[in-house]
PDB file of C-alpha atoms in Angstrom:
ATOM      1  CA  ASP A   1     -18.453 -14.306   0.465  1.00  0.00           C
ATOM      2  CA  ALA A   2     -19.479 -13.020  -2.741  1.00  0.00           C
ATOM      3  CA  GLY A   3     -15.977 -14.820  -3.523  1.00  0.00           C
ATOM      4  CA  VAL A   4     -13.344 -11.832  -5.246  1.00  0.00           C
ATOM      5  CA  ILE A   5     -14.948  -9.542  -7.772  1.00  0.00           C
ATOM      6  CA  GLN A   6     -13.846  -7.533 -10.761  1.00  0.00           C
ATOM      7  CA  SER A   7     -14.223  -4.595 -12.372  1.00  0.00           C
ATOM      8  CA  PRO A   8     -15.125  -3.579 -14.946  1.00  0.00           C
ATOM      9  CA  ARG A   9     -16.845  -7.179 -17.014  1.00  0.00           C
ATOM     10  CA  HIS A  10     -15.550  -5.763 -20.489  1.00  0.00           C
ATOM     11  CA  GLU A  11     -13.193  -2.912 -21.788  1.00  0.00           C
ATOM     12  CA  VAL A  12     -12.790  -1.510 -25.050  1.00  0.00           C
ATOM     13  CA  THR A  13      -9.795   0.825 -25.022  1.00  0.00           C
ATOM     14  CA  GLU A  14      -7.820   2.812 -27.754  1.00  0.00           C
ATOM     15  CA  MET A  15      -4.212   3.137 -28.337  1.00  0.00           C
ATOM     16  CA  GLY A  16      -2.838   5.602 -26.106  1.00  0.00           C
ATOM     17  CA  GLN A  17      -5.558   5.165 -23.139  1.00  0.00           C
ATOM     18  CA  GLU A  18      -5.624   4.686 -19.372  1.00  0.00           C
ATOM     19  CA  VAL A  19      -6.867   1.935 -18.034  1.00  0.00           C
ATOM     20  CA  THR A  20      -7.605   0.517 -14.926  1.00  0.00           C
ATOM     21  CA  LEU A  21      -8.024  -2.510 -14.053  1.00  0.00           C
ATOM     22  CA  ARG A  22      -9.759  -2.956 -10.082  1.00  0.00           C
ATOM     23  CA  CYS A  23     -10.495  -5.580  -7.739  1.00  0.00           C
ATOM     24  CA  LYS A  24     -11.600  -6.880  -4.412  1.00  0.00           C
ATOM     25  CA  PRO A  25      -9.988 -10.248  -3.074  1.00  0.00           C
ATOM     26  CA  ILE A  26     -11.992 -12.671  -0.039  1.00  0.00           C
ATOM     27  CA  SER A  27     -11.970 -11.074   2.758  1.00  0.00           C
ATOM     28  CA  GLY A  28      -9.137 -12.611   5.202  1.00  0.00           C
ATOM     29  CA  HIS A  29      -7.157 -13.247   2.111  1.00  0.00           C
ATOM     30  CA  ASP A  30      -3.828 -11.867   3.002  1.00  0.00           C
ATOM     31  CA  TYR A  31      -1.834 -12.672  -0.958  1.00  0.00           C
ATOM     32  CA  LEU A  32      -3.833 -11.032  -3.763  1.00  0.00           C
ATOM     33  CA  PHE A  33      -2.157 -11.943  -7.243  1.00  0.00           C
ATOM     34  CA  TRP A  34      -2.941 -10.841 -11.205  1.00  0.00           C
ATOM     35  CA  TYR A  35      -2.713 -12.970 -14.405  1.00  0.00           C
ATOM     36  CA  ARG A  36      -3.000 -11.772 -17.505  1.00  0.00           C
ATOM     37  CA  GLN A  37      -4.523 -14.924 -19.833  1.00  0.00           C
ATOM     38  CA  THR A  38      -3.926 -15.031 -23.942  1.00  0.00           C
ATOM     39  CA  MET A  39      -4.106 -17.693 -26.719  1.00  0.00           C
ATOM     40  CA  MET A  40      -0.788 -17.402 -26.436  1.00  0.00           C
ATOM     41  CA  ARG A  41       1.180 -17.168 -23.715  1.00  0.00           C
ATOM     42  CA  GLY A  42      -1.823 -19.043 -22.158  1.00  0.00           C
ATOM     43  CA  LEU A  43      -1.872 -17.634 -17.845  1.00  0.00           C
ATOM     44  CA  GLU A  44       1.366 -15.673 -16.720  1.00  0.00           C
ATOM     45  CA  LEU A  45       1.391 -14.198 -13.126  1.00  0.00           C
ATOM     46  CA  LEU A  46       1.441 -10.028 -13.113  1.00  0.00           C
ATOM     47  CA  ILE A  47       2.152  -9.674 -10.180  1.00  0.00           C
ATOM     48  CA  TYR A  48       1.342 -11.014  -6.582  1.00  0.00           C
ATOM     49  CA  PHE A  49       1.289  -9.474  -3.211  1.00  0.00           C
ATOM     50  CA  ASN A  50       0.939 -10.281   0.492  1.00  0.00           C
ATOM     51  CA  ASN A  51      -0.937  -8.000   3.281  1.00  0.00           C
ATOM     52  CA  ASN A  52      -1.002  -5.275   0.870  1.00  0.00           C
ATOM     53  CA  VAL A  53       3.299  -5.278  -0.404  1.00  0.00           C
ATOM     54  CA  PRO A  54       4.360  -6.325  -3.254  1.00  0.00           C
ATOM     55  CA  ILE A  55       6.546  -9.033  -3.460  1.00  0.00           C
ATOM     56  CA  ASP A  56       6.981 -10.242  -7.154  1.00  0.00           C
ATOM     57  CA  ASP A  57       6.124  -7.907  -9.980  1.00  0.00           C
ATOM     58  CA  SER A  58       9.464  -9.944 -12.579  1.00  0.00           C
ATOM     59  CA  GLY A  59       6.519 -10.378 -14.654  1.00  0.00           C
ATOM     60  CA  MET A  60       5.115  -6.974 -15.335  1.00  0.00           C
ATOM     61  CA  PRO A  61       5.501  -6.538 -18.819  1.00  0.00           C
ATOM     62  CA  GLU A  62       7.311  -3.365 -19.258  1.00  0.00           C
ATOM     63  CA  ASP A  63       6.810   0.498 -17.037  1.00  0.00           C
ATOM     64  CA  ARG A  64       3.526   1.077 -18.560  1.00  0.00           C
ATOM     65  CA  PHE A  65       1.775  -1.805 -16.639  1.00  0.00           C
ATOM     66  CA  SER A  66       1.485  -1.019 -12.781  1.00  0.00           C
ATOM     67  CA  ALA A  67      -0.291  -2.425  -9.510  1.00  0.00           C
ATOM     68  CA  LYS A  68      -0.918  -1.039  -7.145  1.00  0.00           C
ATOM     69  CA  MET A  69      -2.965  -2.386  -3.426  1.00  0.00           C
ATOM     70  CA  PRO A  70      -4.473   0.708  -0.831  1.00  0.00           C
ATOM     71  CA  ASN A  71      -6.156  -1.870   1.555  1.00  0.00           C
ATOM     72  CA  ALA A  72      -6.617  -5.017   2.056  1.00  0.00           C
ATOM     73  CA  SER A  73      -9.842  -4.959   0.175  1.00  0.00           C
ATOM     74  CA  PHE A  74      -9.103  -3.512  -2.815  1.00  0.00           C
ATOM     75  CA  SER A  75      -6.149  -3.306  -5.774  1.00  0.00           C
ATOM     76  CA  THR A  76      -6.176  -2.171  -8.645  1.00  0.00           C
ATOM     77  CA  LEU A  77      -3.825  -2.403 -12.506  1.00  0.00           C
ATOM     78  CA  LYS A  78      -3.066  -0.205 -14.478  1.00  0.00           C
ATOM     79  CA  ILE A  79      -1.896   0.759 -18.044  1.00  0.00           C
ATOM     80  CA  GLN A  80      -0.765   4.020 -19.765  1.00  0.00           C
ATOM     81  CA  PRO A  81      -0.050   4.600 -21.530  1.00  0.00           C
ATOM     82  CA  SER A  82      -2.909   1.205 -23.530  1.00  0.00           C
ATOM     83  CA  GLU A  83      -1.458  -1.307 -26.526  1.00  0.00           C
ATOM     84  CA  PRO A  84      -3.586  -3.601 -28.262  1.00  0.00           C
ATOM     85  CA  ARG A  85      -0.824  -5.582 -27.784  1.00  0.00           C
ATOM     86  CA  ASP A  86      -2.337  -5.781 -24.026  1.00  0.00           C
ATOM     87  CA  SER A  87      -5.536  -7.450 -25.465  1.00  0.00           C
ATOM     88  CA  ALA A  88      -6.730 -10.341 -23.166  1.00  0.00           C
ATOM     89  CA  VAL A  89      -8.759 -11.620 -20.799  1.00  0.00           C
ATOM     90  CA  TYR A  90      -6.311  -9.719 -16.580  1.00  0.00           C
ATOM     91  CA  PHE A  91      -7.330 -11.947 -12.987  1.00  0.00           C
ATOM     92  CA  CYS A  92      -7.979 -11.100  -9.983  1.00  0.00           C
ATOM     93  CA  ALA A  93      -6.991 -14.325  -7.375  1.00  0.00           C
ATOM     94  CA  SER A  94      -6.511 -14.413  -3.975  1.00  0.00           C
ATOM     95  CA  SER A  95      -5.380 -16.806  -1.349  1.00  0.00           C
ATOM     96  CA  LEU A  96      -4.997 -17.334   1.802  1.00  0.00           C
ATOM     97  CA  GLY A  97      -1.604 -18.222   1.951  1.00  0.00           C
ATOM     98  CA  LEU A  98       0.722 -19.507  -0.074  1.00  0.00           C
ATOM     99  CA  ALA A  99       2.918 -22.637   2.226  1.00  0.00           C
ATOM    100  CA  GLY A 100      -0.074 -25.474   3.662  1.00  0.00           C
ATOM    101  CA  LEU A 101      -2.839 -25.977   2.859  1.00  0.00           C
ATOM    102  CA  THR A 102      -3.931 -22.040   3.134  1.00  0.00           C
ATOM    103  CA  ASP A 103      -2.660 -21.855  -0.925  1.00  0.00           C
ATOM    104  CA  THR A 104      -6.048 -22.646  -3.152  1.00  0.00           C
ATOM    105  CA  GLN A 105      -6.311 -19.497  -5.036  1.00  0.00           C
ATOM    106  CA  TYR A 106      -9.560 -18.033  -6.156  1.00  0.00           C
ATOM    107  CA  PHE A 107      -9.938 -16.308  -9.269  1.00  0.00           C
ATOM    108  CA  GLY A 108     -12.711 -13.456 -10.174  1.00  0.00           C
ATOM    109  CA  PRO A 109     -14.853 -13.511 -13.214  1.00  0.00           C
ATOM    110  CA  GLY A 110     -11.525 -11.077 -15.530  1.00  0.00           C
ATOM    111  CA  THR A 111     -11.988  -8.517 -17.509  1.00  0.00           C
ATOM    112  CA  ARG A 112     -11.838  -8.977 -21.479  1.00  0.00           C
ATOM    113  CA  LEU A 113      -9.951  -5.793 -22.185  1.00  0.00           C
ATOM    114  CA  THR A 114      -9.111  -4.869 -25.770  1.00  0.00           C
ATOM    115  CA  VAL A 115      -7.113  -1.707 -27.199  1.00  0.00           C
ATOM    116  CA  LEU A 116      -8.220  -1.048 -30.777  1.00  0.00           C
TER     117      LEU A 116
ATOM    118  CA  GLY B   1      12.535 -20.985 -12.218  1.00  0.00           C
ATOM    119  CA  GLU B   2       9.679 -23.980 -12.203  1.00  0.00           C
ATOM    120  CA  ASN B   3       8.530 -24.410 -15.928  1.00  0.00           C
ATOM    121  CA  VAL B   4       5.170 -26.755 -16.481  1.00  0.00           C
ATOM    122  CA  GLU B   5       4.856 -28.396 -19.435  1.00  0.00           C
ATOM    123  CA  GLN B   6       1.423 -29.475 -20.180  1.00  0.00           C
ATOM    124  CA  HIS B   7      -0.454 -32.114 -23.165  1.00  0.00           C
ATOM    125  CA  PRO B   8      -2.010 -32.805 -25.425  1.00  0.00           C
ATOM    126  CA  SER B   9      -3.599 -29.536 -26.116  1.00  0.00           C
ATOM    127  CA  THR B  10      -6.349 -30.536 -27.815  1.00  0.00           C
ATOM    128  CA  LEU B  11      -8.011 -33.663 -26.504  1.00  0.00           C
ATOM    129  CA  SER B  12     -11.413 -34.800 -28.196  1.00  0.00           C
ATOM    130  CA  VAL B  13     -12.741 -37.716 -27.084  1.00  0.00           C
ATOM    131  CA  GLN B  14     -17.028 -39.410 -26.473  1.00  0.00           C
ATOM    132  CA  GLU B  15     -19.312 -38.909 -24.212  1.00  0.00           C
ATOM    133  CA  GLY B  16     -18.521 -42.387 -21.743  1.00  0.00           C
ATOM    134  CA  ASP B  17     -14.431 -42.801 -22.235  1.00  0.00           C
ATOM    135  CA  SER B  18     -12.020 -41.822 -20.756  1.00  0.00           C
ATOM    136  CA  ALA B  19      -8.639 -38.080 -20.662  1.00  0.00           C
ATOM    137  CA  VAL B  20      -5.549 -38.150 -19.312  1.00  0.00           C
ATOM    138  CA  ILE B  21      -3.792 -34.893 -19.363  1.00  0.00           C
ATOM    139  CA  LYS B  22      -0.442 -35.379 -18.462  1.00  0.00           C
ATOM    140  CA  CYS B  23       2.244 -32.185 -17.213  1.00  0.00           C
ATOM    141  CA  THR B  24       5.387 -32.794 -16.437  1.00  0.00           C
ATOM    142  CA  TYR B  25       7.480 -30.013 -13.840  1.00  0.00           C
ATOM    143  CA  SER B  26      11.131 -28.820 -14.528  1.00  0.00           C
ATOM    144  CA  ASP B  27      11.934 -27.313 -10.357  1.00  0.00           C
ATOM    145  CA  SER B  28      12.119 -31.558  -8.067  1.00  0.00           C
ATOM    146  CA  ALA B  29      11.474 -29.104  -5.259  1.00  0.00           C
ATOM    147  CA  SER B  30       7.837 -28.026  -6.319  1.00  0.00           C
ATOM    148  CA  ASN B  31       5.716 -30.617  -3.953  1.00  0.00           C
ATOM    149  CA  TYR B  32       2.316 -29.198  -4.673  1.00  0.00           C
ATOM    150  CA  PHE B  33       0.160 -29.929  -8.242  1.00  0.00           C
ATOM    151  CA  PRO B  34      -3.652 -28.032  -8.204  1.00  0.00           C
ATOM    152  CA  TRP B  35      -5.998 -28.125 -11.039  1.00  0.00           C
ATOM    153  CA  TYR B  36      -7.928 -25.944 -11.932  1.00  0.00           C
ATOM    154  CA  LYS B  37     -10.968 -26.519 -15.062  1.00  0.00           C
ATOM    155  CA  GLN B  38     -11.947 -22.819 -16.944  1.00  0.00           C
ATOM    156  CA  GLU B  39     -15.631 -23.388 -18.920  1.00  0.00           C
ATOM    157  CA  LEU B  40     -15.083 -20.947 -22.266  1.00  0.00           C
ATOM    158  CA  GLY B  41     -15.613 -17.098 -20.536  1.00  0.00           C
ATOM    159  CA  LYS B  42     -15.463 -18.020 -17.185  1.00  0.00           C
ATOM    160  CA  ARG B  43     -13.202 -18.265 -14.337  1.00  0.00           C
ATOM    161  CA  PRO B  44     -10.786 -21.281 -13.435  1.00  0.00           C
ATOM    162  CA  GLN B  45     -11.394 -23.100 -10.309  1.00  0.00           C
ATOM    163  CA  LEU B  46      -9.875 -25.763  -8.568  1.00  0.00           C
ATOM    164  CA  ILE B  47     -11.804 -29.145  -9.356  1.00  0.00           C
ATOM    165  CA  ILE B  48      -8.796 -31.381  -7.750  1.00  0.00           C
ATOM    166  CA  ASP B  49      -5.524 -30.931  -5.885  1.00  0.00           C
ATOM    167  CA  ILE B  50      -2.273 -33.132  -4.786  1.00  0.00           C
ATOM    168  CA  ARG B  51       0.195 -32.600  -2.966  1.00  0.00           C
ATOM    169  CA  SER B  52       3.475 -35.035  -2.955  1.00  0.00           C
ATOM    170  CA  ASN B  53       2.938 -36.681   0.218  1.00  0.00           C
ATOM    171  CA  VAL B  54       0.702 -38.887  -2.022  1.00  0.00           C
ATOM    172  CA  GLY B  55       0.620 -40.631  -5.409  1.00  0.00           C
ATOM    173  CA  GLU B  56      -2.605 -40.650  -6.651  1.00  0.00           C
ATOM    174  CA  LYS B  57      -6.333 -38.404  -4.988  1.00  0.00           C
ATOM    175  CA  LYS B  58     -10.031 -38.478  -5.501  1.00  0.00           C
ATOM    176  CA  ASP B  59     -13.304 -37.431  -6.346  1.00  0.00           C
ATOM    177  CA  GLN B  60     -15.804 -38.996  -8.026  1.00  0.00           C
ATOM    178  CA  ARG B  61     -15.012 -38.931 -11.350  1.00  0.00           C
ATOM    179  CA  ILE B  62     -11.535 -37.266 -11.403  1.00  0.00           C
ATOM    180  CA  ALA B  63      -7.985 -38.669 -10.021  1.00  0.00           C
ATOM    181  CA  VAL B  64      -4.632 -37.182  -9.634  1.00  0.00           C
ATOM    182  CA  THR B  65      -1.350 -39.028  -9.787  1.00  0.00           C
ATOM    183  CA  LEU B  66       2.436 -38.040  -9.258  1.00  0.00           C
ATOM    184  CA  ASN B  67       4.843 -39.238  -9.808  1.00  0.00           C
ATOM    185  CA  LYS B  68       7.992 -37.043  -7.690  1.00  0.00           C
ATOM    186  CA  THR B  69      10.383 -39.778  -9.180  1.00  0.00           C
ATOM    187  CA  ALA B  70       9.621 -38.548 -12.515  1.00  0.00           C
ATOM    188  CA  LYS B  71       8.301 -35.330 -12.016  1.00  0.00           C
ATOM    189  CA  HIS B  72       5.104 -35.530 -13.425  1.00  0.00           C
ATOM    190  CA  PHE B  73       1.391 -35.399 -12.168  1.00  0.00           C
ATOM    191  CA  SER B  74      -2.294 -36.786 -14.289  1.00  0.00           C
ATOM    192  CA  LEU B  75      -5.337 -35.857 -14.269  1.00  0.00           C
ATOM    193  CA  HIS B  76      -8.340 -38.332 -14.849  1.00  0.00           C
ATOM    194  CA  ILE B  77     -11.699 -38.809 -15.852  1.00  0.00           C
ATOM    195  CA  THR B  78     -13.228 -41.716 -15.842  1.00  0.00           C
ATOM    196  CA  GLU B  79     -17.216 -41.674 -17.892  1.00  0.00           C
ATOM    197  CA  THR B  80     -16.571 -38.446 -19.333  1.00  0.00           C
ATOM    198  CA  GLN B  81     -19.811 -35.972 -20.127  1.00  0.00           C
ATOM    199  CA  PRO B  82     -20.396 -32.951 -22.133  1.00  0.00           C
ATOM    200  CA  GLU B  83     -19.903 -30.719 -19.287  1.00  0.00           C
ATOM    201  CA  ASP B  84     -16.114 -32.223 -18.252  1.00  0.00           C
ATOM    202  CA  SER B  85     -16.348 -29.567 -21.532  1.00  0.00           C
ATOM    203  CA  ALA B  86     -14.073 -26.655 -20.936  1.00  0.00           C
ATOM    204  CA  VAL B  87      -9.352 -26.018 -20.836  1.00  0.00           C
ATOM    205  CA  TYR B  88      -7.914 -27.321 -17.687  1.00  0.00           C
ATOM    206  CA  PHE B  89      -4.551 -26.350 -16.868  1.00  0.00           C
ATOM    207  CA  CYS B  90      -1.930 -27.890 -14.060  1.00  0.00           C
ATOM    208  CA  ALA B  91       0.346 -26.178 -12.087  1.00  0.00           C
ATOM    209  CA  ALA B  92       3.247 -26.580  -9.981  1.00  0.00           C
ATOM    210  CA  SER B  93       4.592 -24.904  -7.048  1.00  0.00           C
ATOM    211  CA  LYS B  94       7.030 -25.526  -3.484  1.00  0.00           C
ATOM    212  CA  ASN B  95       4.222 -24.600  -1.691  1.00  0.00           C
ATOM    213  CA  SER B  96       6.383 -22.429   1.022  1.00  0.00           C
ATOM    214  CA  GLY B  97       7.862 -19.299   1.274  1.00  0.00           C
ATOM    215  CA  TYR B  98       7.171 -16.577  -1.782  1.00  0.00           C
ATOM    216  CA  SER B  99       6.412 -19.318  -4.408  1.00  0.00           C
ATOM    217  CA  THR B 100       3.548 -19.083  -6.817  1.00  0.00           C
ATOM    218  CA  LEU B 101       1.456 -21.349  -8.662  1.00  0.00           C
ATOM    219  CA  THR B 102       3.289 -22.402 -12.226  1.00  0.00           C
ATOM    220  CA  PHE B 103       0.043 -22.849 -14.841  1.00  0.00           C
ATOM    221  CA  GLY B 104       0.666 -25.182 -17.880  1.00  0.00           C
ATOM    222  CA  LYS B 105      -0.607 -23.783 -20.859  1.00  0.00           C
ATOM    223  CA  GLY B 106      -3.831 -25.567 -20.901  1.00  0.00           C
ATOM    224  CA  THR B 107      -5.726 -28.525 -22.702  1.00  0.00           C
ATOM    225  CA  MET B 108      -8.869 -28.007 -24.608  1.00  0.00           C
ATOM    226  CA  LEU B 109     -10.452 -30.923 -23.878  1.00  0.00           C
ATOM    227  CA  LEU B 110     -14.203 -31.505 -26.363  1.00  0.00           C
ATOM    228  CA  VAL B 111     -16.120 -33.920 -25.022  1.00  0.00           C
ATOM    229  CA  SER B 112     -18.537 -35.453 -28.266  1.00  0.00           C
ATOM    230  CA  PRO B 113     -22.405 -36.923 -26.859  1.00  0.00           C
TER     231      PRO B 113
END
């Protein structure tokens, strides 16, 4: 398996533009997580899905952020409109489960977002 | 919710020395404690984890210890090498239901040749 795949790897955009980040989890993994990483706040969980259903979106900063998972192999994180403070590295991760020995999370390579 | 504190934020050692990174957690129900290594510009990768039914786990030069009474766990790296230089994150979860990982802020380990 190729692991978790994210695109694009780098995104530079101007304030006010819409940004869409994409993720393909490891095949067979039932859980998908979106994280944001900054120097100040570290790794923050934004939202996670179980079997394509959003379970907890309490980490989503505000209404400008939205996430979808239309099928088991694809998820998007959208920011509209984007702001400079959204600049960060966004990671997608997936796992088989949340309990027992299935809970190891595998991270994608991340998308480095810069909002000018 | 869970709160994970990690210390130190930066650690510099000479090659061959040992390095210790410590984390404390707040939720006594947490029972799964993984450690991730993130090299510069790369993704976090799991290097070792421990579950609450054991007090110590070792994998070559890396070991993790857990003290559930005190609610802290530590990562020990022996005979450090320059390629150990990275940011290390600890995390904790209840490993059940809809419990997810809560990460510490990370420790930047610098190993000088």
